[in-house]
mmCIF file of C-alpha atoms in Angstrom:
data_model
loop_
_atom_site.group_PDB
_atom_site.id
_atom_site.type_symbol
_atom_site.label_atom_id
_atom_site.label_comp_id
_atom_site.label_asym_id
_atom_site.label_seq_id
_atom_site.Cartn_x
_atom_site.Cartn_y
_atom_site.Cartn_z
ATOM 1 C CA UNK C 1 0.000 0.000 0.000
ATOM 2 C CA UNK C 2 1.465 3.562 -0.779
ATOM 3 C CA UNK C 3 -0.284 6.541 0.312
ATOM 4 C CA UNK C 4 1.321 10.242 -0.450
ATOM 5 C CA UNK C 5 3.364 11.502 2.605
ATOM 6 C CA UNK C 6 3.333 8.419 4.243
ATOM 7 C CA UNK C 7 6.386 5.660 5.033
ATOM 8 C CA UNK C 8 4.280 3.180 6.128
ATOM 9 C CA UNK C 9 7.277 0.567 7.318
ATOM 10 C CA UNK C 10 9.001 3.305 9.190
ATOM 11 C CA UNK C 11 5.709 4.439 10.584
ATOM 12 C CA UNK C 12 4.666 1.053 12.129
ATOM 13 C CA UNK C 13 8.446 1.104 13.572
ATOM 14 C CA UNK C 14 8.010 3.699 14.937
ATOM 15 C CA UNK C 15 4.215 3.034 16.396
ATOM 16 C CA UNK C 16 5.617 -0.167 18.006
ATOM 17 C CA UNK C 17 7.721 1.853 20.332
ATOM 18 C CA UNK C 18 5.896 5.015 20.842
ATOM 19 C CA UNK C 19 2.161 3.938 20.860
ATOM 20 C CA UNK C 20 1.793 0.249 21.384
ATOM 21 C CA UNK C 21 -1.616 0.516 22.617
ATOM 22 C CA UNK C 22 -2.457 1.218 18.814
ATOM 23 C CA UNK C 23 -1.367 -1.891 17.494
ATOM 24 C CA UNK C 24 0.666 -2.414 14.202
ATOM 25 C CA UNK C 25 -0.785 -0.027 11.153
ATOM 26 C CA UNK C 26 -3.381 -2.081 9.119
ATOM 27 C CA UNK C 27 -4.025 0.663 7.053
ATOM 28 C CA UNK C 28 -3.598 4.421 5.990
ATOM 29 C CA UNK C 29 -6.085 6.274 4.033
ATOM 30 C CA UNK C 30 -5.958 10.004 3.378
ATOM 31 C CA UNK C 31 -8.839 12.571 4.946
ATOM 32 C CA UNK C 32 -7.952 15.545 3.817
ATOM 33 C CA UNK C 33 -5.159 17.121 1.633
ATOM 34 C CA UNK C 34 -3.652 20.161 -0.323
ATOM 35 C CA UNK C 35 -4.835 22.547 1.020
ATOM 36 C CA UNK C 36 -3.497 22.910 4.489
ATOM 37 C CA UNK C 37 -1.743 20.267 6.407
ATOM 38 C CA UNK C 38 -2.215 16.245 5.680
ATOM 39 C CA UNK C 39 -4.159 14.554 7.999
ATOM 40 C CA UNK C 40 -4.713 10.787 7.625
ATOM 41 C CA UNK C 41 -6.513 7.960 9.142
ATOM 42 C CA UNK C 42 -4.242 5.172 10.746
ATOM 43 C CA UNK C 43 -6.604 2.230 11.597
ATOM 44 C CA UNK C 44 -4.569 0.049 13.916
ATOM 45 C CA UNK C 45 -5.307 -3.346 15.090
ATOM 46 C CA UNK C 46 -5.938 -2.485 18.313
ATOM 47 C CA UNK C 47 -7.713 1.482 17.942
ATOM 48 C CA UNK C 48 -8.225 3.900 15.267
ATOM 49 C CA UNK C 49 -5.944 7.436 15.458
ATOM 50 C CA UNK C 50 -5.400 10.137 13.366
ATOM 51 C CA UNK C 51 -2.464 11.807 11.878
ATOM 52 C CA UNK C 52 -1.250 15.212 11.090
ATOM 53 C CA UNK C 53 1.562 16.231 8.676
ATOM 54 C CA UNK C 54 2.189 19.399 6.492
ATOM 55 C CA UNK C 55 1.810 19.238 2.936
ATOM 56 C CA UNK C 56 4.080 18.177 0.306
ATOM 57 C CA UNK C 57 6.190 20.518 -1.498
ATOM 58 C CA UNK C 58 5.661 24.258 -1.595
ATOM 59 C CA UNK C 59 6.102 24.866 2.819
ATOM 60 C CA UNK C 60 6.632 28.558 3.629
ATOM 61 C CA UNK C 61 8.461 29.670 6.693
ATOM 62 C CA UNK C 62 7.035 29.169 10.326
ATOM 63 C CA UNK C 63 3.824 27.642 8.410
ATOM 64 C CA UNK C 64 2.266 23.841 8.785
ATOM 65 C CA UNK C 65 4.421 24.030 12.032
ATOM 66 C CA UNK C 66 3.090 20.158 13.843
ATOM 67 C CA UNK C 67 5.011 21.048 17.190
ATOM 68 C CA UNK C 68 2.284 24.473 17.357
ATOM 69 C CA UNK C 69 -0.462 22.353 16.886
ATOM 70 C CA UNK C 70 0.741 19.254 19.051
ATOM 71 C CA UNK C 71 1.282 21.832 21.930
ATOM 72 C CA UNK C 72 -2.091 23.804 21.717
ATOM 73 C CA UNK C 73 -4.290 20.567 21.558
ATOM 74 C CA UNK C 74 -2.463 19.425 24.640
ATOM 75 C CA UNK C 75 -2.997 22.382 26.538
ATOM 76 C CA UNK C 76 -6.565 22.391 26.040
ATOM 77 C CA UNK C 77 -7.474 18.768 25.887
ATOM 78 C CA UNK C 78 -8.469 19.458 29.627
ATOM 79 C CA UNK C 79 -10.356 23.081 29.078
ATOM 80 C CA UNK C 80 -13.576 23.457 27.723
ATOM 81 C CA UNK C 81 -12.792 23.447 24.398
ATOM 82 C CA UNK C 82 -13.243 20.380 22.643
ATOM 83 C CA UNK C 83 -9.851 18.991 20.928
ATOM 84 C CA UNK C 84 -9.089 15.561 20.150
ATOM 85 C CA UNK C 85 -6.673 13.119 22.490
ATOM 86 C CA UNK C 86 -3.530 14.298 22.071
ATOM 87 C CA UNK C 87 -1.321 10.602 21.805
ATOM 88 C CA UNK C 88 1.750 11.148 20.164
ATOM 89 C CA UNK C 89 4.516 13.597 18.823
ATOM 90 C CA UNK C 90 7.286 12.579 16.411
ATOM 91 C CA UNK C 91 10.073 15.224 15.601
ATOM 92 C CA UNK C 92 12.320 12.981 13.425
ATOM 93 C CA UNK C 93 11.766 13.482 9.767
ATOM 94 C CA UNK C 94 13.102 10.585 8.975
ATOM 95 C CA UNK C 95 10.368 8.791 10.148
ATOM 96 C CA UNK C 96 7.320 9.844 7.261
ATOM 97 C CA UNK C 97 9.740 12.642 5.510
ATOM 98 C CA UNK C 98 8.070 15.710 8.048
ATOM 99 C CA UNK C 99 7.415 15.661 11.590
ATOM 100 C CA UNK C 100 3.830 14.900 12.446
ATOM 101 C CA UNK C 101 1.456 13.412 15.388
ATOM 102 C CA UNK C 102 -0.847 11.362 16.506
ATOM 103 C CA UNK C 103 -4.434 12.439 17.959
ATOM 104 C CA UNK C 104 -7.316 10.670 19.109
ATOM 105 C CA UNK C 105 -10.135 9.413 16.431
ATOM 106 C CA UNK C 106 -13.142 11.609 16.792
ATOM 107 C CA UNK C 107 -16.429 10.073 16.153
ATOM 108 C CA UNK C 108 -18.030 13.404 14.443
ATOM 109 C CA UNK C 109 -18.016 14.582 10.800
ATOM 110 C CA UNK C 110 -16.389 17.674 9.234
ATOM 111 C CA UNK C 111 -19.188 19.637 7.414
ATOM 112 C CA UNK C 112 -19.057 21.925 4.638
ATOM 113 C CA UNK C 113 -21.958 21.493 2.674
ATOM 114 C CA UNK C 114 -25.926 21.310 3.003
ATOM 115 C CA UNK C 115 -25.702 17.597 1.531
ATOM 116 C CA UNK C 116 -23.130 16.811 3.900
ATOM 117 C CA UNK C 117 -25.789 18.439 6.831
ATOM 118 C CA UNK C 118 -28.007 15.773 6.084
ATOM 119 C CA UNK C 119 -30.918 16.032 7.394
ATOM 120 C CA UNK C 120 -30.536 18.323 9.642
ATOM 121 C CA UNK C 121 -33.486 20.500 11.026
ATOM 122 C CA UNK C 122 -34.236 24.334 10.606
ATOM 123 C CA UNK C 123 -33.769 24.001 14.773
ATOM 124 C CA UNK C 124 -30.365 21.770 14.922
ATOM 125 C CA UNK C 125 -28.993 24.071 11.616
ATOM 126 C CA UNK C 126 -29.565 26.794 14.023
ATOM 127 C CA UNK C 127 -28.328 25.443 17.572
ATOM 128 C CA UNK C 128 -25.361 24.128 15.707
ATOM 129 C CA UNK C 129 -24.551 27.298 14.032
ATOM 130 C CA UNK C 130 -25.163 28.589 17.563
ATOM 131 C CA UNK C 131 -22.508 26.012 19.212
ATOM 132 C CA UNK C 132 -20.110 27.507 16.686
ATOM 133 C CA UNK C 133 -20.132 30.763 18.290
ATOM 134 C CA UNK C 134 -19.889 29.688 21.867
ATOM 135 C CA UNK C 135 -17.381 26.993 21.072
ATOM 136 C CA UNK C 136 -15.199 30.521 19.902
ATOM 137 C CA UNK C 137 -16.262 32.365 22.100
ATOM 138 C CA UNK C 138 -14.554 29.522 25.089
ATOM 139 C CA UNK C 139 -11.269 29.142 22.980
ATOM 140 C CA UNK C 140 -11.224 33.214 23.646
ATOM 141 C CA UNK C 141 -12.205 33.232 27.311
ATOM 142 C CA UNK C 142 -9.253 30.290 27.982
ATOM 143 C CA UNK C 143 -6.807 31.588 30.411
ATOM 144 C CA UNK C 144 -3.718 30.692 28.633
ATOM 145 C CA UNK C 145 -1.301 31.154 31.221
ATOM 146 C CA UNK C 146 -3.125 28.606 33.246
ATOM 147 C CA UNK C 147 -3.024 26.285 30.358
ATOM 148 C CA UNK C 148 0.829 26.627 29.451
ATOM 149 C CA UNK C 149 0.470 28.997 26.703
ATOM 150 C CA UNK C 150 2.556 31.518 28.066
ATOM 151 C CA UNK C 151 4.615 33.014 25.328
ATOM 152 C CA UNK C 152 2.736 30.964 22.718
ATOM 153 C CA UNK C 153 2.542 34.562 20.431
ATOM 154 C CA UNK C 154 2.526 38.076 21.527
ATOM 155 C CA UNK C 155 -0.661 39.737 21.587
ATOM 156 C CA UNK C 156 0.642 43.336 21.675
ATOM 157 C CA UNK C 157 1.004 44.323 18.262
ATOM 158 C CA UNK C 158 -0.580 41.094 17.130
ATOM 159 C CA UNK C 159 -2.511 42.821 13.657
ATOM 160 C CA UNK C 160 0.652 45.009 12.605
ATOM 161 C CA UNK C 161 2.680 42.003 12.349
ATOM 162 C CA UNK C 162 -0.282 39.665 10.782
ATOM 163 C CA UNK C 163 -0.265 42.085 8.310
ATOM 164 C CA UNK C 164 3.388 42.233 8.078
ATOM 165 C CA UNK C 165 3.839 37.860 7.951
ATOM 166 C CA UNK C 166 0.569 37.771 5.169
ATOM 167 C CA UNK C 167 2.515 39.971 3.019
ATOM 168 C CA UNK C 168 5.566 38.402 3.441
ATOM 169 C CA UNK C 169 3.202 35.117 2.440
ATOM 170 C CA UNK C 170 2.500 36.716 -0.791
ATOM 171 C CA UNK C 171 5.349 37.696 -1.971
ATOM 172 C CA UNK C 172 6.768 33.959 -1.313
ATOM 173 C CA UNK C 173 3.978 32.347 -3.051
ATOM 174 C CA UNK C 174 2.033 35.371 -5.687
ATOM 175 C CA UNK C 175 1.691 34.094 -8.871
ATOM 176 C CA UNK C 176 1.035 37.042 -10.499
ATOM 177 C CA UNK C 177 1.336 41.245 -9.517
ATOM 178 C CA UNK C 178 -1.958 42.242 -8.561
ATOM 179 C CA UNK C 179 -2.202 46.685 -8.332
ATOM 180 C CA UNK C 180 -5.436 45.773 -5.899
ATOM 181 C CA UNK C 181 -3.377 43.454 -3.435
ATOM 182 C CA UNK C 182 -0.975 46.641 -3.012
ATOM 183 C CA UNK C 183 -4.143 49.260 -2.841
ATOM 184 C CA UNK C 184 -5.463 46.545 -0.118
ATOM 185 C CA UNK C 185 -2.862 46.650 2.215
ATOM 186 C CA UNK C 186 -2.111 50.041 1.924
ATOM 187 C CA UNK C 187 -5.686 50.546 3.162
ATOM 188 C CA UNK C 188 -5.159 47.930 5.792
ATOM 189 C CA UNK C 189 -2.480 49.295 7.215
ATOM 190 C CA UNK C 190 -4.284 52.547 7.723
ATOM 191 C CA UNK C 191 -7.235 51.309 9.382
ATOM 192 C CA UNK C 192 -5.376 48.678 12.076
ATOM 193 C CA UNK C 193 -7.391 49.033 15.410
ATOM 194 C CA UNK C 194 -5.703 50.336 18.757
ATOM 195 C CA UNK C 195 -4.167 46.923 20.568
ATOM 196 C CA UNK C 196 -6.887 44.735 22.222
ATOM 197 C CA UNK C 197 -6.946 42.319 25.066
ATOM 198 C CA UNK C 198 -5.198 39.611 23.700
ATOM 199 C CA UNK C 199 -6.061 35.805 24.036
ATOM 200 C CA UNK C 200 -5.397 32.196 22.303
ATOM 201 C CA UNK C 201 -6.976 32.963 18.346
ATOM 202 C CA UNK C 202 -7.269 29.244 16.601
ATOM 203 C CA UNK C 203 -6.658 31.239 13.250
ATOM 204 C CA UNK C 204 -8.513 29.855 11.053
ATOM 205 C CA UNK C 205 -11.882 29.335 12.631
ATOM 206 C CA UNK C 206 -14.877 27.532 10.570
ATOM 207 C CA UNK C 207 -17.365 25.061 10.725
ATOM 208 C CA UNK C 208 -15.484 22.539 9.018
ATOM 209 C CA UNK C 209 -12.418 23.126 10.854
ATOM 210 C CA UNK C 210 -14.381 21.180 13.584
ATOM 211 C CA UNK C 211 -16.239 17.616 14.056
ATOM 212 C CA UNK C 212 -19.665 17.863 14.741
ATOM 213 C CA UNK C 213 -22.996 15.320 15.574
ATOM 214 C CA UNK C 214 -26.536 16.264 15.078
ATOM 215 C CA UNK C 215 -27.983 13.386 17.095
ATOM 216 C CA UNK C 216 -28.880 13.578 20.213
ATOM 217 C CA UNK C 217 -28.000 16.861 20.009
ATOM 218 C CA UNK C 218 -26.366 19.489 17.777
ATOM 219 C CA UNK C 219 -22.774 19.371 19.351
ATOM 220 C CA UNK C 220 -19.283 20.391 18.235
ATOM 221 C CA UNK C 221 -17.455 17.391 19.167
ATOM 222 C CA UNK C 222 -13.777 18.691 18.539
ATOM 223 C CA UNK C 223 -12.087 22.053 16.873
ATOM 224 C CA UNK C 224 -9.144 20.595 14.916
ATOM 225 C CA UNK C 225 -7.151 22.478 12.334
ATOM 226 C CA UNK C 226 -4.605 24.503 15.030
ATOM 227 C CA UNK C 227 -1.635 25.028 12.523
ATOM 228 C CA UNK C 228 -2.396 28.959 12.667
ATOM 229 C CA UNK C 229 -3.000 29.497 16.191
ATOM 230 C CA UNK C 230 -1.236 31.645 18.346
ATOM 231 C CA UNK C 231 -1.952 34.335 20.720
ATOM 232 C CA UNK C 232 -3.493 38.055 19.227
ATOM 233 C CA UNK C 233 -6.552 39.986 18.745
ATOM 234 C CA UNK C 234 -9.843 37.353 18.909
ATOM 235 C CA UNK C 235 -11.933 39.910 16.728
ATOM 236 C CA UNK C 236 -9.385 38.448 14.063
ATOM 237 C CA UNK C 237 -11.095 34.969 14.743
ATOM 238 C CA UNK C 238 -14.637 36.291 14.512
ATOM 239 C CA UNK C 239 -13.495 38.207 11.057
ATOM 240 C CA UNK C 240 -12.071 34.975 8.977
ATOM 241 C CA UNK C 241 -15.022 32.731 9.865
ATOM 242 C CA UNK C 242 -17.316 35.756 8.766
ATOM 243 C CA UNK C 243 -14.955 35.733 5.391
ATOM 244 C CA UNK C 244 -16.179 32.082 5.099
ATOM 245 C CA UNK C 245 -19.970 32.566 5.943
ATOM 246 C CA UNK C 246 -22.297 32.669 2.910
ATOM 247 C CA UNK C 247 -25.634 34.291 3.453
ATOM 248 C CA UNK C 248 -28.376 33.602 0.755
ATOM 249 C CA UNK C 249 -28.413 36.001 -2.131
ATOM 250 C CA UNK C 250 -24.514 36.634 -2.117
ATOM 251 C CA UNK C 251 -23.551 34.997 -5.466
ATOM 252 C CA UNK C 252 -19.807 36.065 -5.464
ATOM 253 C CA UNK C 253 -19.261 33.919 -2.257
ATOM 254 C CA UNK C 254 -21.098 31.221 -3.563
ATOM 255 C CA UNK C 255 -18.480 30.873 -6.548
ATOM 256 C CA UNK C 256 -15.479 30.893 -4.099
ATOM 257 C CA UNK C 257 -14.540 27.770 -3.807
ATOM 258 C CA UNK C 258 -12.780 27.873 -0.508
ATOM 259 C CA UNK C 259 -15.854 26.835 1.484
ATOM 260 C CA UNK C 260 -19.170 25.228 1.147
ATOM 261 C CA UNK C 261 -22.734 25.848 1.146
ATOM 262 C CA UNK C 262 -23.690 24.652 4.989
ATOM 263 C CA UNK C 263 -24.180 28.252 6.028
ATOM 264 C CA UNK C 264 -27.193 28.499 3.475
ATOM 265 C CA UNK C 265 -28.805 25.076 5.257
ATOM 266 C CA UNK C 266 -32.302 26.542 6.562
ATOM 267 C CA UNK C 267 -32.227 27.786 10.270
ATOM 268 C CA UNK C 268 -28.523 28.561 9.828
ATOM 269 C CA UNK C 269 -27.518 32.010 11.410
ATOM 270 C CA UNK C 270 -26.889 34.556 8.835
ATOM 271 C CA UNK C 271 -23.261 36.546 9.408
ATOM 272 C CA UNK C 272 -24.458 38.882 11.259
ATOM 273 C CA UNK C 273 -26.535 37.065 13.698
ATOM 274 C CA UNK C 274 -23.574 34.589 14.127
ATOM 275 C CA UNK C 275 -21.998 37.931 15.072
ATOM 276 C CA UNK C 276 -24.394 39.216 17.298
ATOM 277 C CA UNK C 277 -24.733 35.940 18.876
ATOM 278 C CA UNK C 278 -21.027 35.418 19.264
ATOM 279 C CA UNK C 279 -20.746 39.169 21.213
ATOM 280 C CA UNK C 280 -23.774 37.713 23.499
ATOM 281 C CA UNK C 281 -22.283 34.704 24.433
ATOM 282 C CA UNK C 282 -18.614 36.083 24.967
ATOM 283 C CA UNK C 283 -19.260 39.648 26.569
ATOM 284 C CA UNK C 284 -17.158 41.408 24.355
ATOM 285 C CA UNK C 285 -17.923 44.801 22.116
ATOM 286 C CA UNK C 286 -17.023 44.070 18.308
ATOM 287 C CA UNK C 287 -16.412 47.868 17.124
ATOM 288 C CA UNK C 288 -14.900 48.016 13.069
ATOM 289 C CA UNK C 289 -16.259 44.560 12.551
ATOM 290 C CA UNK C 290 -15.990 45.253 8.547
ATOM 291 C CA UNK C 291 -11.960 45.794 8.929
ATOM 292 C CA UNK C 292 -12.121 42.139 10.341
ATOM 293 C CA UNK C 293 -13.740 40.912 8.059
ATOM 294 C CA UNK C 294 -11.754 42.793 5.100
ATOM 295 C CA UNK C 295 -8.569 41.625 7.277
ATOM 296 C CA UNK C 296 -9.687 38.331 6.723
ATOM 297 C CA UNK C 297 -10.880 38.026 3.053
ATOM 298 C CA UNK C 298 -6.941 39.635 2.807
ATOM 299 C CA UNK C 299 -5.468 36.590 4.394
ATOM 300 C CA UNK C 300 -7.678 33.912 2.628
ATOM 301 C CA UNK C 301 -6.249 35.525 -0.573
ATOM 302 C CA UNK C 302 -2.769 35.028 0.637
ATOM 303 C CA UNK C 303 -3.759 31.646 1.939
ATOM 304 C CA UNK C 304 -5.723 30.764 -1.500
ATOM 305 C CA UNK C 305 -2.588 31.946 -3.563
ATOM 306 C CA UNK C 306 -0.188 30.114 -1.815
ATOM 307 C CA UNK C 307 -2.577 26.803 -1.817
ATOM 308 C CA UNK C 308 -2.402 27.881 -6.117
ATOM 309 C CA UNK C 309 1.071 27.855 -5.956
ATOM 310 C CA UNK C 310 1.695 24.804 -5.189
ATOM 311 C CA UNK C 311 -1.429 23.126 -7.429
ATOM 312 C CA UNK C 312 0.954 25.109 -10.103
ATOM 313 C CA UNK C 313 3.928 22.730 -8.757
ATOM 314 C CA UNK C 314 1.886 19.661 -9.057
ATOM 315 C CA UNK C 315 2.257 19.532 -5.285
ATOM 316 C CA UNK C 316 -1.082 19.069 -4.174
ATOM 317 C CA UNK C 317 -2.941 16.284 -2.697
ATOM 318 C CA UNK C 318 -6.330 16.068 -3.412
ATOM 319 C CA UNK C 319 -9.371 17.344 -6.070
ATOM 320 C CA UNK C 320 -10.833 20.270 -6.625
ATOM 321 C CA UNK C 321 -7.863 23.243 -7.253
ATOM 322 C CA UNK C 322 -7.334 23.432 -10.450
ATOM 323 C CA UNK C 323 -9.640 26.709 -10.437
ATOM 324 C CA UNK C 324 -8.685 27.969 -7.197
ATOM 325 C CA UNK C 325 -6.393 30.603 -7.945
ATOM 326 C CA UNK C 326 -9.450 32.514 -9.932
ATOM 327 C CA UNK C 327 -10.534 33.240 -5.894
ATOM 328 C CA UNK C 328 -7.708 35.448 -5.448
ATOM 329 C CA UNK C 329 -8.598 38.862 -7.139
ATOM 330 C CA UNK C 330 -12.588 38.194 -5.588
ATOM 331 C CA UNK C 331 -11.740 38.017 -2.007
ATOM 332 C CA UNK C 332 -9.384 41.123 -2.498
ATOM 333 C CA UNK C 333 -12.300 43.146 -4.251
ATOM 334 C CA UNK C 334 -14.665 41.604 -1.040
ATOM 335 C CA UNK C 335 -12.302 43.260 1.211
ATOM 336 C CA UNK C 336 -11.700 46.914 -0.136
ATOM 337 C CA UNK C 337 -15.615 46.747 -0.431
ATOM 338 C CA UNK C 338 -15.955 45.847 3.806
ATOM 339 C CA UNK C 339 -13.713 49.030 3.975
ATOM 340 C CA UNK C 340 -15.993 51.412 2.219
ATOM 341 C CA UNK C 341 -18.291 53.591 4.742
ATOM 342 C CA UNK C 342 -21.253 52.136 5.933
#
């Protein structure tokens, strides 16, 4: 058997010594690829875990790091926000080519579209879409000093030098010279808010970034997805996952093909009553929410771009990007347009 980004001999040798209770490898299948980090599904003989590696090819600096995500999961496996068992972390690239690690198999589903939703209710569409918002709202109110996250980022200053690392992003990974990027930032960098309280941000913060169940309950069963975390402004948060909501009517987002159609699953909050909902639950004002939400359709293009670059280099893993890069000048038109006056 040979899966992509996997040494399947030197994995089992190493899975004999560091997690017998797994059993020898039976199999390796791939979940989910090319666009961010590799994660995989290692059925053992014994139990079923789950690992994480970055992508092949095309890495930039500090990005895909697995020791970031290995240490956030563990903090918080015993906090109120749901993460999967943290197991294992392997350092050596010579095991699999990249360091990578183990985490706990999660009995929930990843959901991005209103097929995948099932049959879902208008009343679970809502409560889940709900359980989004406090489930960010907790990863913001974690105290991460308590949790060992002390000097995980640096809060003050956190936006100047997001703005600062995406651009740096770009200019590793642009494809082409776009004058609008350059008007964008420009604008960005006039409009950064005064520093804010600063606490963990996962970074990259959408509904199928976590693993969910309907039944009983609507319930978000695990937030996975940490590569981007760190600590900074948590209005950043709140502004990405609005970059990802689609609310019925908006055609543009519905031809980005970055994220799916749940959002438009009947019951769903709309953007702004995510929004509203999210400042409820987590006590906190939300002024300039439309230079969040510009600030994030600017990093999805930098993320987007980079994720074309390496479909360019045949370095992808996975369907579906061979149109992606067409995203790119649409989410930077999406943000100068959250900049304009209300």
């Amino acid at each position: 058997m040979t899966v992509p980004g996997i040494d399947l001999p030197r994995l089992t040798a190493w899975m004999a010594n560091h997690v017998p209770d797994a059993g020898e490898p039976l199999s390796v299948s791939l979940i989910s690829g090319g666009r961010s980090n590799l994660t995989y599904l290692v059925a053992g003989r014994d139990r079923r875990v789950v690992l994480r590696r970055p992508p092949l090819g095309h890495v930039l600096p500090t990005a895909h790091d697995m020791r970031r995500e290995w240490r956030v999961i563990s903090a918080l496996a015993p906090t109120p926000v749901p993460v999967p068992e943290p197991v294992a972390f392997c350092a050596d690239e010579d095991v699999i080519g990249a360091p990578f690690y183990l985490m706990g198999y999660v009995e929930g589903a990843a959901v991005r579209t209103r097929e995948e939703l099932g049959e879902a209710t208008p009343e679970q569409a809502r409560r889940l879409s709900e359980r989004l918002a406090e489930v960010l709202a907790a990863i913001h109110a974690v105290d991460h000093r308590e949790v060992g996250l002390e000097g995980f980022g640096r809060p003050d200053g956190y936006l100047a030098r997001q703005l600062d690392r995406w651009c740096q992003q770009w200019e590793r990974s642009k494809t082409a010279d776009l004058p609008e990027y350059d008007r964008l930032v420009a604008r960005l960098r006039e409009r950064l808010p005064a520093a804010s309280a600063g606490t963990l941000v996962h970074g990259d913060y959408r509904l199928d970034n976590t693993l969910v169940r309907l039944a009983p309950g609507p319930e978000i069963l695990a937030v996975v997805d940490w590569e981007m975390s760190t600590l900074g402004d948590p209005l950043a948060d709140l502004g990405l996952t609005l970059t990802y909501w689609q609310d019925p009517g908006d055609e543009e987002r519905a031809a980005i093909p970055v994220a799916g159609d749940v959002t438009l699953a009947p019951g769903f909050l709309t953007a702004a009553e995510f929004a509203a909902h999210y400042a409820k639950v987590s006590g906190r004002d939300i002024p300039d929410l439309g230079f969040y939400v510009a600030f994030g359709n600017f990093k999805l293009a930098v993320i987007v771009e980079g994720i074309h670059a390496r479909f360019r280099q045949g370095k992808t893993v996975g369907e579906g990007f061979a149109e992606i890069g067409s995203a790119v000048p649409v989410l930077i038109a999406r943000a100068h347009r959250m900049l304009e006056p209300a």
